[in-house]
Amino acid sequence: MGAAATLTLDARPRQGAMKEGWRFALVLGGGGMKGLAHVGALRALLERGWEPDVIVGTSIGALLGAAWAVGFTVRELEEVALSMKRHDVFALARADMAVHRLRSPGLYQTEPLENLLRGFLGDTTFAELHRRLIVASVDVNSGTVLYWGLPGLRHVAVADAVFASCALPGFFAPREIGGRFLVDGALSDNLPVGLAAAQEVDGVVAVDVGSSSVLRAEVQDDGFAAVFARASEIVFQQMLEARLAHWTRPAMLLVQPRVEHVPMFSFAHTRELIDEGYRATAAALDQAEHAVRQAGGGIFPRRQVQIRVDRERCVGCGLCAVLAPAGTFRMDDAGKAVAPQQPQTWSPVSGDFLRHCPTYAISARPALEAAAGSARR
């Protein structure tokens, strides 16, 4: 991990950074190794002069956000990410498990992750950072969410807070800070956009790598890690939908890299993850850079979609009419769902009702594509 020991403590704003204009909080969510997409996302933002006023991170998002906050350049982060091997983070705690069995504090040893974080962050406290950073963790006894880096919570070592935020229950032992035993912030807030919005900013850019509504097959046959990862995706997706269902202010650019096919604990896709984080963020900026800066609120990018209902598949359960925004669907005299004729304007979190149809009778396509298909018929 030679690259991790080399710090570049140059916190000067890059040319073109928006410090005097549209100020935003960058939220980097958890998602295991899929979070390496954050490196590409940060590169895409900085290339366009989008330098965050504050980074709010959970789990691997906290780790990468902290490394940037202490002065690592994006190039250095890429070099470290590409050099990382599984044993740099995960080493089975065989002795603990042999002696304590189910009372073992964690499946993995703490030392590899501890050494990685100290190499990145040293003993720097939040009060000593040149860039603003907030890290989410959860008190495993009380359930309290602690956001290290807020006023009154800036005295601790960043490495300790990040370890706590990465301490996935059952995998790593909780981290003690000030008498509290803390675990992964994703338990309560995998994408802390609400906290970010309260940081005196004009907007939020959130990079979500943990949630996914993409269908899976035969997860039950792939072992504990696969089932756990899929369960995490489902929980993160539900939390995201609940938090953003009524989001109004401030304006948010929501970036969702296509990383759902990458296993949560895989080290075999690093280059792909970084590149996809860059692609997804650049695409979101291409679509909505001007709109999100001018808007007073809402979630971007937005697109026009046409909803369709396959009447042969529809069984008339009515879930779509219950779960979709009021007035989206109606039930006809035959008890079948009827979709709106006009295209709908969707944000990245719209349309969650699609996957809840028990017979997969509902689909949505880009409006122009749907119109072209109808014209051909």
C-alpha positions as a LaTeX table, in Angstrom:
\begin{tabular}{lrrr}
\hline
Residue & $x$ (\AA) & $y$ (\AA) & $z$ (\AA) \\
\hline
Met1 & 0.00 & 0.00 & 0.00 \\
Gly2 & 2.81 & 2.39 & $-0.81$ \\
Ala3 & 0.52 & 4.90 & $-2.49$ \\
Ala4 & $-1.58$ & 5.13 & 0.66 \\
Ala5 & 1.36 & 6.49 & 2.62 \\
Thr6 & 1.90 & 9.46 & 0.31 \\
Leu7 & $-0.25$ & 12.45 & 1.22 \\
Thr8 & $-0.69$ & 15.54 & $-0.92$ \\
Leu9 & $-2.01$ & 18.14 & 1.48 \\
Asp10 & $-2.95$ & 20.74 & $-1.11$ \\
Ala11 & $-6.46$ & 21.90 & $-0.34$ \\
Arg12 & $-6.45$ & 24.94 & $-2.62$ \\
Pro13 & $-9.62$ & 25.23 & $-4.72$ \\
Arg14 & $-9.11$ & 24.13 & $-8.30$ \\
Gln15 & $-9.56$ & 26.62 & $-11.10$ \\
Gly16 & $-13.22$ & 26.96 & $-11.95$ \\
Ala17 & $-14.45$ & 25.63 & $-8.59$ \\
Met18 & $-17.83$ & 26.99 & $-7.60$ \\
Lys19 & $-16.92$ & 28.30 & $-4.15$ \\
Glu20 & $-18.33$ & 31.73 & $-4.94$ \\
Gly21 & $-21.34$ & 30.43 & $-6.86$ \\
Trp22 & $-23.52$ & 27.38 & $-6.46$ \\
Arg23 & $-22.34$ & 25.66 & $-3.29$ \\
Phe24 & $-23.15$ & 22.00 & $-2.89$ \\
Ala25 & $-22.72$ & 19.04 & $-0.56$ \\
Leu26 & $-21.42$ & 15.81 & $-2.07$ \\
Val27 & $-22.94$ & 12.67 & $-0.56$ \\
Leu28 & $-21.06$ & 9.40 & $-1.05$ \\
Gly29 & $-23.07$ & 6.35 & $-0.05$ \\
Gly30 & $-22.08$ & 2.89 & 1.11 \\
Gly31 & $-22.09$ & $-0.26$ & $-0.98$ \\
Gly32 & $-18.97$ & $-2.28$ & $-0.24$ \\
Met33 & $-16.36$ & $-2.36$ & $-2.97$ \\
Lys34 & $-18.92$ & $-0.98$ & $-5.42$ \\
Gly35 & $-18.15$ & 2.34 & $-3.72$ \\
Leu36 & $-14.92$ & 2.58 & $-5.71$ \\
Ala37 & $-17.19$ & 4.17 & $-8.31$ \\
His38 & $-16.98$ & 7.27 & $-6.07$ \\
Val39 & $-13.42$ & 7.83 & $-7.27$ \\
Gly40 & $-14.61$ & 8.21 & $-10.86$ \\
Ala41 & $-17.55$ & 10.35 & $-9.75$ \\
Leu42 & $-15.23$ & 12.74 & $-7.91$ \\
Arg43 & $-12.96$ & 12.96 & $-10.95$ \\
Ala44 & $-15.87$ & 13.85 & $-13.24$ \\
Leu45 & $-17.07$ & 16.56 & $-10.85$ \\
Leu46 & $-13.66$ & 18.15 & $-10.34$ \\
Glu47 & $-12.89$ & 18.15 & $-14.06$ \\
Arg48 & $-15.88$ & 20.45 & $-14.53$ \\
Gly49 & $-14.99$ & 22.68 & $-11.60$ \\
Trp50 & $-17.63$ & 21.17 & $-9.33$ \\
Glu51 & $-15.72$ & 21.19 & $-6.04$ \\
Pro52 & $-17.91$ & 20.28 & $-3.06$ \\
Asp53 & $-18.24$ & 22.60 & $-0.11$ \\
Val54 & $-18.63$ & 19.57 & 2.16 \\
Ile55 & $-18.54$ & 15.78 & 1.74 \\
Val56 & $-20.96$ & 13.61 & 3.68 \\
Gly57 & $-20.01$ & 9.92 & 3.61 \\
Thr58 & $-21.14$ & 6.53 & 4.81 \\
Ser59 & $-19.02$ & 3.37 & 4.89 \\
Ile60 & $-16.73$ & 3.26 & 1.82 \\
Gly61 & $-18.11$ & 6.68 & 0.88 \\
Ala62 & $-16.77$ & 7.94 & 4.21 \\
Leu63 & $-13.39$ & 6.33 & 3.55 \\
Leu64 & $-12.92$ & 7.85 & 0.10 \\
Gly65 & $-14.40$ & 11.20 & 1.12 \\
Ala66 & $-12.01$ & 11.34 & 4.07 \\
Ala67 & $-9.01$ & 10.53 & 1.90 \\
Trp68 & $-9.90$ & 13.42 & $-0.42$ \\
Ala69 & $-10.56$ & 15.70 & 2.58 \\
Val70 & $-7.04$ & 15.15 & 3.98 \\
Gly71 & $-5.49$ & 16.04 & 0.64 \\
Phe72 & $-5.28$ & 13.01 & $-1.63$ \\
Thr73 & $-5.71$ & 13.82 & $-5.30$ \\
Val74 & $-8.11$ & 11.81 & $-7.42$ \\
Arg75 & $-5.16$ & 10.32 & $-9.32$ \\
Glu76 & $-3.64$ & 9.11 & $-6.05$ \\
Leu77 & $-6.98$ & 7.61 & $-5.01$ \\
Glu78 & $-7.16$ & 5.75 & $-8.31$ \\
Glu79 & $-3.63$ & 4.39 & $-7.88$ \\
Val80 & $-4.37$ & 3.14 & $-4.37$ \\
Ala81 & $-7.71$ & 1.63 & $-5.41$ \\
Leu82 & $-6.14$ & $-0.23$ & $-8.33$ \\
Ser83 & $-3.38$ & $-1.61$ & $-6.10$ \\
Met84 & $-5.68$ & $-2.87$ & $-3.33$ \\
Lys85 & $-6.04$ & $-6.59$ & $-2.76$ \\
Arg86 & $-8.56$ & $-8.49$ & $-0.68$ \\
His87 & $-6.06$ & $-9.13$ & 2.14 \\
Asp88 & $-5.57$ & $-5.36$ & 2.49 \\
Val89 & $-9.09$ & $-5.19$ & 3.98 \\
Phe90 & $-10.41$ & $-8.66$ & 4.73 \\
Ala91 & $-8.55$ & $-11.25$ & 6.80 \\
Leu92 & $-10.58$ & $-13.90$ & 8.63 \\
Ala93 & $-10.42$ & $-13.67$ & 12.43 \\
Arg94 & $-9.78$ & $-17.41$ & 12.73 \\
Ala95 & $-8.42$ & $-17.31$ & 16.29 \\
Asp96 & $-11.33$ & $-15.25$ & 17.63 \\
Met97 & $-13.88$ & $-17.48$ & 15.93 \\
Ala98 & $-12.18$ & $-20.64$ & 17.17 \\
Val99 & $-12.19$ & $-19.41$ & 20.78 \\
His100 & $-15.38$ & $-17.34$ & 20.97 \\
Arg101 & $-17.46$ & $-18.93$ & 18.18 \\
Leu102 & $-20.74$ & $-16.99$ & 17.89 \\
Arg103 & $-19.52$ & $-14.49$ & 20.48 \\
Ser104 & $-16.62$ & $-13.48$ & 18.25 \\
Pro105 & $-16.76$ & $-9.68$ & 17.72 \\
Gly106 & $-16.46$ & $-9.99$ & 13.95 \\
Leu107 & $-15.83$ & $-12.32$ & 11.04 \\
Tyr108 & $-12.75$ & $-10.34$ & 9.98 \\
Gln109 & $-9.71$ & $-9.00$ & 11.83 \\
Thr110 & $-9.66$ & $-5.26$ & 12.50 \\
Glu111 & $-5.93$ & $-4.79$ & 11.83 \\
Pro112 & $-5.92$ & $-4.71$ & 7.99 \\
Leu113 & $-8.67$ & $-2.08$ & 7.79 \\
Glu114 & $-7.10$ & $-0.19$ & 10.69 \\
Asn115 & $-3.71$ & $-0.10$ & 8.93 \\
Leu116 & $-5.31$ & 1.02 & 5.66 \\
Leu117 & $-7.12$ & 3.89 & 7.35 \\
Arg118 & $-4.10$ & 5.03 & 9.35 \\
Gly119 & $-2.06$ & 5.00 & 6.14 \\
Phe120 & $-4.63$ & 7.26 & 4.51 \\
Leu121 & $-5.57$ & 9.47 & 7.40 \\
Gly122 & $-2.93$ & 9.28 & 10.13 \\
Asp123 & $-4.14$ & 10.77 & 13.41 \\
Thr124 & $-5.80$ & 13.80 & 11.82 \\
Thr125 & $-8.91$ & 15.03 & 13.59 \\
Phe126 & $-11.92$ & 16.61 & 11.91 \\
Ala127 & $-10.92$ & 19.97 & 13.40 \\
Glu128 & $-7.60$ & 19.78 & 11.52 \\
Leu129 & $-9.03$ & 19.07 & 8.06 \\
His130 & $-8.71$ & 21.66 & 5.31 \\
Arg131 & $-11.93$ & 20.44 & 3.72 \\
Arg132 & $-15.26$ & 19.87 & 5.43 \\
Leu133 & $-16.16$ & 16.24 & 6.06 \\
Ile134 & $-19.05$ & 14.54 & 7.85 \\
Val135 & $-19.04$ & 10.79 & 8.55 \\
Ala136 & $-22.10$ & 8.76 & 9.57 \\
Ser137 & $-22.01$ & 5.93 & 12.11 \\
Val138 & $-24.53$ & 4.26 & 14.43 \\
Asp139 & $-24.33$ & 3.53 & 18.17 \\
Val140 & $-25.08$ & $-0.20$ & 18.23 \\
Asn141 & $-26.53$ & 0.00 & 21.77 \\
Ser142 & $-28.81$ & 3.04 & 21.49 \\
Gly143 & $-29.41$ & 3.16 & 17.73 \\
Thr144 & $-28.33$ & 6.81 & 17.72 \\
Val145 & $-26.83$ & 8.11 & 14.48 \\
Leu146 & $-23.66$ & 10.13 & 15.03 \\
Tyr147 & $-22.46$ & 12.45 & 12.28 \\
Trp148 & $-18.79$ & 13.04 & 13.08 \\
Gly149 & $-17.57$ & 16.38 & 11.80 \\
Leu150 & $-20.58$ & 18.39 & 12.93 \\
Pro151 & $-20.00$ & 21.08 & 15.59 \\
Gly152 & $-19.23$ & 19.37 & 18.89 \\
Leu153 & $-18.18$ & 16.17 & 17.10 \\
Arg154 & $-14.95$ & 17.36 & 15.49 \\
His155 & $-12.45$ & 16.38 & 18.17 \\
Val156 & $-12.05$ & 12.70 & 17.23 \\
Ala157 & $-9.59$ & 11.13 & 14.82 \\
Val158 & $-11.03$ & 10.87 & 11.33 \\
Ala159 & $-9.63$ & 7.33 & 11.03 \\
Asp160 & $-11.64$ & 6.19 & 14.06 \\
Ala161 & $-14.87$ & 7.68 & 12.72 \\
Val162 & $-14.32$ & 6.14 & 9.30 \\
Phe163 & $-13.56$ & 2.73 & 10.80 \\
Ala164 & $-16.84$ & 2.94 & 12.72 \\
Ser165 & $-18.68$ & 3.90 & 9.55 \\
Cys166 & $-17.16$ & 0.88 & 7.74 \\
Ala167 & $-17.75$ & $-1.58$ & 10.60 \\
Leu168 & $-20.41$ & $-3.72$ & 8.96 \\
Pro169 & $-22.10$ & $-5.59$ & 11.83 \\
Gly170 & $-20.97$ & $-9.19$ & 12.03 \\
Phe171 & $-18.07$ & $-8.56$ & 9.67 \\
Phe172 & $-16.02$ & $-6.11$ & 11.77 \\
Ala173 & $-16.06$ & $-5.42$ & 15.50 \\
Pro174 & $-17.71$ & $-2.15$ & 16.57 \\
Arg175 & $-15.34$ & 0.78 & 17.10 \\
Glu176 & $-15.35$ & 2.45 & 20.53 \\
Ile177 & $-15.28$ & 6.24 & 20.48 \\
Gly178 & $-15.86$ & 8.10 & 23.74 \\
Gly179 & $-17.54$ & 5.15 & 25.41 \\
Arg180 & $-19.90$ & 4.47 & 22.51 \\
Phe181 & $-19.66$ & 1.36 & 20.37 \\
Leu182 & $-20.24$ & 2.31 & 16.77 \\
Val183 & $-20.99$ & 0.44 & 13.56 \\
Asp184 & $-21.71$ & 1.08 & 9.88 \\
Gly185 & $-23.71$ & 4.27 & 9.30 \\
Ala186 & $-25.58$ & 2.48 & 6.50 \\
Leu187 & $-27.78$ & 0.84 & 9.13 \\
Ser188 & $-29.64$ & 4.10 & 9.49 \\
Asp189 & $-28.62$ & 6.37 & 6.61 \\
Asn190 & $-26.76$ & 4.87 & 3.67 \\
Leu191 & $-27.13$ & 8.06 & 1.62 \\
Pro192 & $-27.37$ & 10.98 & 4.13 \\
Val193 & $-28.93$ & 13.53 & 1.79 \\
Gly194 & $-31.11$ & 15.09 & 4.50 \\
Leu195 & $-28.11$ & 15.87 & 6.67 \\
Ala196 & $-26.26$ & 17.20 & 3.62 \\
Ala197 & $-29.13$ & 19.55 & 2.73 \\
Ala198 & $-28.86$ & 21.15 & 6.18 \\
Gln199 & $-25.24$ & 22.25 & 5.65 \\
Glu200 & $-25.96$ & 25.78 & 4.32 \\
Val201 & $-25.58$ & 24.73 & 0.69 \\
Asp202 & $-27.49$ & 25.56 & $-2.47$ \\
Gly203 & $-27.79$ & 21.98 & $-3.60$ \\
Val204 & $-26.79$ & 18.35 & $-3.18$ \\
Val205 & $-24.98$ & 15.90 & $-5.43$ \\
Ala206 & $-25.55$ & 12.32 & $-4.24$ \\
Val207 & $-23.80$ & 9.22 & $-5.58$ \\
Asp208 & $-25.77$ & 6.07 & $-4.77$ \\
Val209 & $-23.99$ & 2.73 & $-5.22$ \\
Gly210 & $-25.83$ & 0.67 & $-2.61$ \\
Ser211 & $-29.47$ & 0.47 & $-3.64$ \\
Ser212 & $-30.81$ & $-1.42$ & $-6.63$ \\
Ser213 & $-34.24$ & $-2.40$ & $-7.92$ \\
Val214 & $-32.72$ & $-4.64$ & $-10.60$ \\
Leu215 & $-34.15$ & $-8.15$ & $-10.55$ \\
Arg216 & $-31.92$ & $-10.99$ & $-9.39$ \\
Ala217 & $-31.99$ & $-14.74$ & $-10.04$ \\
Glu218 & $-31.03$ & $-17.63$ & $-7.76$ \\
Val219 & $-29.49$ & $-15.46$ & $-5.05$ \\
Gln220 & $-30.60$ & $-18.07$ & $-2.53$ \\
Asp221 & $-28.09$ & $-20.53$ & $-4.00$ \\
Asp222 & $-25.05$ & $-18.24$ & $-3.84$ \\
Gly223 & $-24.26$ & $-18.36$ & $-0.14$ \\
Phe224 & $-24.36$ & $-16.06$ & 2.86 \\
Ala225 & $-22.42$ & $-13.13$ & 1.37 \\
Ala226 & $-24.65$ & $-12.94$ & $-1.72$ \\
Val227 & $-27.87$ & $-13.14$ & 0.31 \\
Phe228 & $-26.57$ & $-10.51$ & 2.74 \\
Ala229 & $-25.59$ & $-8.20$ & $-0.12$ \\
Arg230 & $-28.97$ & $-8.59$ & $-1.80$ \\
Ala231 & $-30.76$ & $-7.95$ & 1.50 \\
Ser232 & $-28.69$ & $-4.79$ & 1.91 \\
Glu233 & $-29.65$ & $-3.61$ & $-1.58$ \\
Ile234 & $-33.34$ & $-4.09$ & $-0.81$ \\
Val235 & $-33.10$ & $-2.18$ & 2.48 \\
Phe236 & $-31.07$ & 0.64 & 0.91 \\
Gln237 & $-33.55$ & 0.92 & $-1.96$ \\
Gln238 & $-36.50$ & 1.12 & 0.43 \\
Met239 & $-34.75$ & 3.75 & 2.57 \\
Leu240 & $-33.85$ & 5.82 & $-0.48$ \\
Glu241 & $-37.39$ & 5.76 & $-1.84$ \\
Ala242 & $-38.86$ & 6.71 & 1.54 \\
Arg243 & $-36.43$ & 9.60 & 2.06 \\
Leu244 & $-36.78$ & 11.02 & $-1.43$ \\
Ala245 & $-40.50$ & 10.42 & $-2.03$ \\
His246 & $-41.36$ & 13.97 & $-0.97$ \\
Trp247 & $-38.04$ & 15.72 & $-1.56$ \\
Thr248 & $-38.53$ & 19.38 & $-2.42$ \\
Arg249 & $-35.45$ & 21.40 & $-1.40$ \\
Pro250 & $-32.71$ & 21.93 & $-2.22$ \\
Ala251 & $-32.12$ & 20.79 & $-5.80$ \\
Met252 & $-30.38$ & 17.42 & $-5.99$ \\
Leu253 & $-28.35$ & 15.75 & $-8.72$ \\
Leu254 & $-28.72$ & 12.03 & $-8.05$ \\
Val255 & $-26.08$ & 9.83 & $-9.69$ \\
Gln256 & $-26.65$ & 6.06 & $-9.77$ \\
Pro257 & $-23.75$ & 4.25 & $-11.45$ \\
Arg258 & $-24.64$ & 0.89 & $-13.02$ \\
Val259 & $-22.74$ & $-1.26$ & $-10.55$ \\
Glu260 & $-25.50$ & $-3.62$ & $-9.46$ \\
His261 & $-23.84$ & $-6.61$ & $-11.18$ \\
Val262 & $-20.63$ & $-6.27$ & $-9.13$ \\
Pro263 & $-20.51$ & $-8.33$ & $-5.90$ \\
Met264 & $-20.29$ & $-6.19$ & $-2.78$ \\
Phe265 & $-16.99$ & $-7.71$ & $-1.67$ \\
Ser266 & $-15.30$ & $-8.20$ & $-5.05$ \\
Phe267 & $-11.86$ & $-6.78$ & $-5.82$ \\
Ala268 & $-11.94$ & $-7.90$ & $-9.46$ \\
His269 & $-13.81$ & $-4.92$ & $-10.94$ \\
Thr270 & $-11.88$ & $-1.87$ & $-9.69$ \\
Arg271 & $-11.10$ & $-0.29$ & $-13.07$ \\
Glu272 & $-14.64$ & $-0.93$ & $-14.28$ \\
Leu273 & $-16.14$ & 0.64 & $-11.14$ \\
Ile274 & $-14.02$ & 3.78 & $-11.35$ \\
Asp275 & $-14.83$ & 4.20 & $-15.04$ \\
Glu276 & $-18.55$ & 3.66 & $-14.46$ \\
Gly277 & $-18.61$ & 6.23 & $-11.66$ \\
Tyr278 & $-17.02$ & 8.70 & $-14.04$ \\
Arg279 & $-19.39$ & 7.84 & $-16.91$ \\
Ala280 & $-22.54$ & 8.05 & $-14.80$ \\
Thr281 & $-21.57$ & 11.36 & $-13.21$ \\
Ala282 & $-20.52$ & 12.93 & $-16.50$ \\
Ala283 & $-23.79$ & 11.78 & $-18.08$ \\
Ala284 & $-25.84$ & 13.25 & $-15.22$ \\
Leu285 & $-24.01$ & 16.56 & $-15.58$ \\
Asp286 & $-24.53$ & 16.51 & $-19.35$ \\
Gln287 & $-28.24$ & 16.05 & $-18.83$ \\
Ala288 & $-28.88$ & 18.37 & $-15.91$ \\
Glu289 & $-25.88$ & 20.56 & $-15.03$ \\
His290 & $-27.68$ & 23.79 & $-15.90$ \\
Ala291 & $-31.12$ & 22.66 & $-14.73$ \\
Val292 & $-30.04$ & 21.59 & $-11.25$ \\
Arg293 & $-28.16$ & 24.84 & $-10.64$ \\
Gln294 & $-31.14$ & 26.94 & $-11.71$ \\
Ala295 & $-33.83$ & 24.93 & $-9.93$ \\
Gly296 & $-35.06$ & 25.80 & $-6.48$ \\
Gly297 & $-35.65$ & 22.16 & $-5.66$ \\
Gly298 & $-36.43$ & 18.70 & $-6.96$ \\
Ile299 & $-34.34$ & 15.75 & $-8.09$ \\
Phe300 & $-32.41$ & 15.60 & $-11.36$ \\
Pro301 & $-31.80$ & 14.43 & $-14.09$ \\
Arg302 & $-35.38$ & 14.20 & $-15.33$ \\
Arg303 & $-36.77$ & 12.32 & $-18.29$ \\
Gln304 & $-40.03$ & 11.77 & $-20.13$ \\
Val305 & $-41.36$ & 8.20 & $-19.98$ \\
Gln306 & $-44.42$ & 6.44 & $-21.33$ \\
Ile307 & $-46.04$ & 3.88 & $-19.02$ \\
Arg308 & $-47.65$ & 0.75 & $-20.43$ \\
Val309 & $-49.79$ & $-2.01$ & $-18.87$ \\
Asp310 & $-49.86$ & $-5.50$ & $-20.35$ \\
Arg311 & $-53.56$ & $-6.35$ & $-19.94$ \\
Glu312 & $-52.95$ & $-10.08$ & $-20.38$ \\
Arg313 & $-50.57$ & $-10.12$ & $-17.45$ \\
Cys314 & $-52.53$ & $-7.71$ & $-15.23$ \\
Val315 & $-54.53$ & $-9.59$ & $-12.56$ \\
Gly316 & $-56.24$ & $-6.49$ & $-11.19$ \\
Cys317 & $-54.66$ & $-6.55$ & $-7.71$ \\
Gly318 & $-54.65$ & $-2.74$ & $-7.63$ \\
Leu319 & $-51.20$ & $-2.34$ & $-6.06$ \\
Cys320 & $-50.12$ & 0.06 & $-8.80$ \\
Ala321 & $-53.02$ & 2.39 & $-8.02$ \\
Val322 & $-52.07$ & 2.30 & $-4.34$ \\
Leu323 & $-48.29$ & 2.69 & $-4.66$ \\
Ala324 & $-47.99$ & 5.07 & $-7.61$ \\
Pro325 & $-48.57$ & 8.82 & $-7.22$ \\
Ala326 & $-52.26$ & 9.66 & $-6.96$ \\
Gly327 & $-53.99$ & 9.69 & $-10.33$ \\
Thr328 & $-51.31$ & 7.72 & $-12.19$ \\
Phe329 & $-53.42$ & 4.58 & $-12.62$ \\
Arg330 & $-57.11$ & 3.81 & $-12.63$ \\
Met331 & $-58.93$ & 0.49 & $-12.62$ \\
Asp332 & $-61.39$ & $-0.06$ & $-15.50$ \\
Asp333 & $-64.68$ & $-1.95$ & $-15.55$ \\
Ala334 & $-62.86$ & $-5.23$ & $-16.22$ \\
Gly335 & $-60.75$ & $-4.73$ & $-13.08$ \\
Lys336 & $-57.59$ & $-4.06$ & $-15.08$ \\
Ala337 & $-55.10$ & $-1.25$ & $-14.48$ \\
Val338 & $-55.09$ & 1.57 & $-17.02$ \\
Ala339 & $-51.92$ & 3.64 & $-17.46$ \\
Pro340 & $-51.92$ & 7.38 & $-18.22$ \\
Gln341 & $-51.90$ & 8.24 & $-21.92$ \\
Gln342 & $-49.61$ & 11.24 & $-21.54$ \\
Pro343 & $-45.86$ & 10.88 & $-20.95$ \\
Gln344 & $-44.74$ & 11.29 & $-17.34$ \\
Thr345 & $-41.79$ & 13.33 & $-16.08$ \\
Trp346 & $-39.61$ & 11.13 & $-13.89$ \\
Ser347 & $-36.61$ & 11.73 & $-11.66$ \\
Pro348 & $-34.12$ & 8.92 & $-10.94$ \\
Val349 & $-36.26$ & 7.71 & $-8.02$ \\
Ser350 & $-39.62$ & 7.73 & $-9.80$ \\
Gly351 & $-41.35$ & 4.54 & $-10.83$ \\
Asp352 & $-40.56$ & 2.39 & $-7.80$ \\
Phe353 & $-44.05$ & 0.89 & $-8.15$ \\
Leu354 & $-42.93$ & $-0.97$ & $-11.29$ \\
Arg355 & $-41.10$ & $-3.70$ & $-9.40$ \\
His356 & $-43.97$ & $-4.24$ & $-6.97$ \\
Cys357 & $-46.34$ & $-5.47$ & $-9.67$ \\
Pro358 & $-46.61$ & $-9.22$ & $-8.86$ \\
Thr359 & $-46.95$ & $-10.22$ & $-12.54$ \\
Tyr360 & $-44.53$ & $-7.64$ & $-14.03$ \\
Ala361 & $-47.38$ & $-6.24$ & $-16.11$ \\
Ile362 & $-46.18$ & $-2.62$ & $-15.97$ \\
Ser363 & $-43.34$ & $-1.20$ & $-18.03$ \\
Ala364 & $-41.93$ & 2.24 & $-18.76$ \\
Arg365 & $-39.95$ & 3.34 & $-21.80$ \\
Pro366 & $-38.44$ & 6.68 & $-22.83$ \\
Ala367 & $-41.27$ & 8.70 & $-24.36$ \\
Leu368 & $-39.57$ & 9.26 & $-27.73$ \\
Glu369 & $-38.73$ & 5.57 & $-28.04$ \\
Ala370 & $-42.28$ & 4.57 & $-27.13$ \\
Ala371 & $-43.72$ & 7.05 & $-29.65$ \\
Ala372 & $-41.44$ & 5.74 & $-32.39$ \\
Gly373 & $-42.52$ & 2.18 & $-31.62$ \\
Ser374 & $-46.19$ & 3.13 & $-31.83$ \\
Ala375 & $-45.63$ & 4.90 & $-35.16$ \\
Arg376 & $-44.01$ & 1.78 & $-36.64$ \\
Arg377 & $-46.97$ & $-0.33$ & $-35.61$ \\
\hline
\end{tabular}
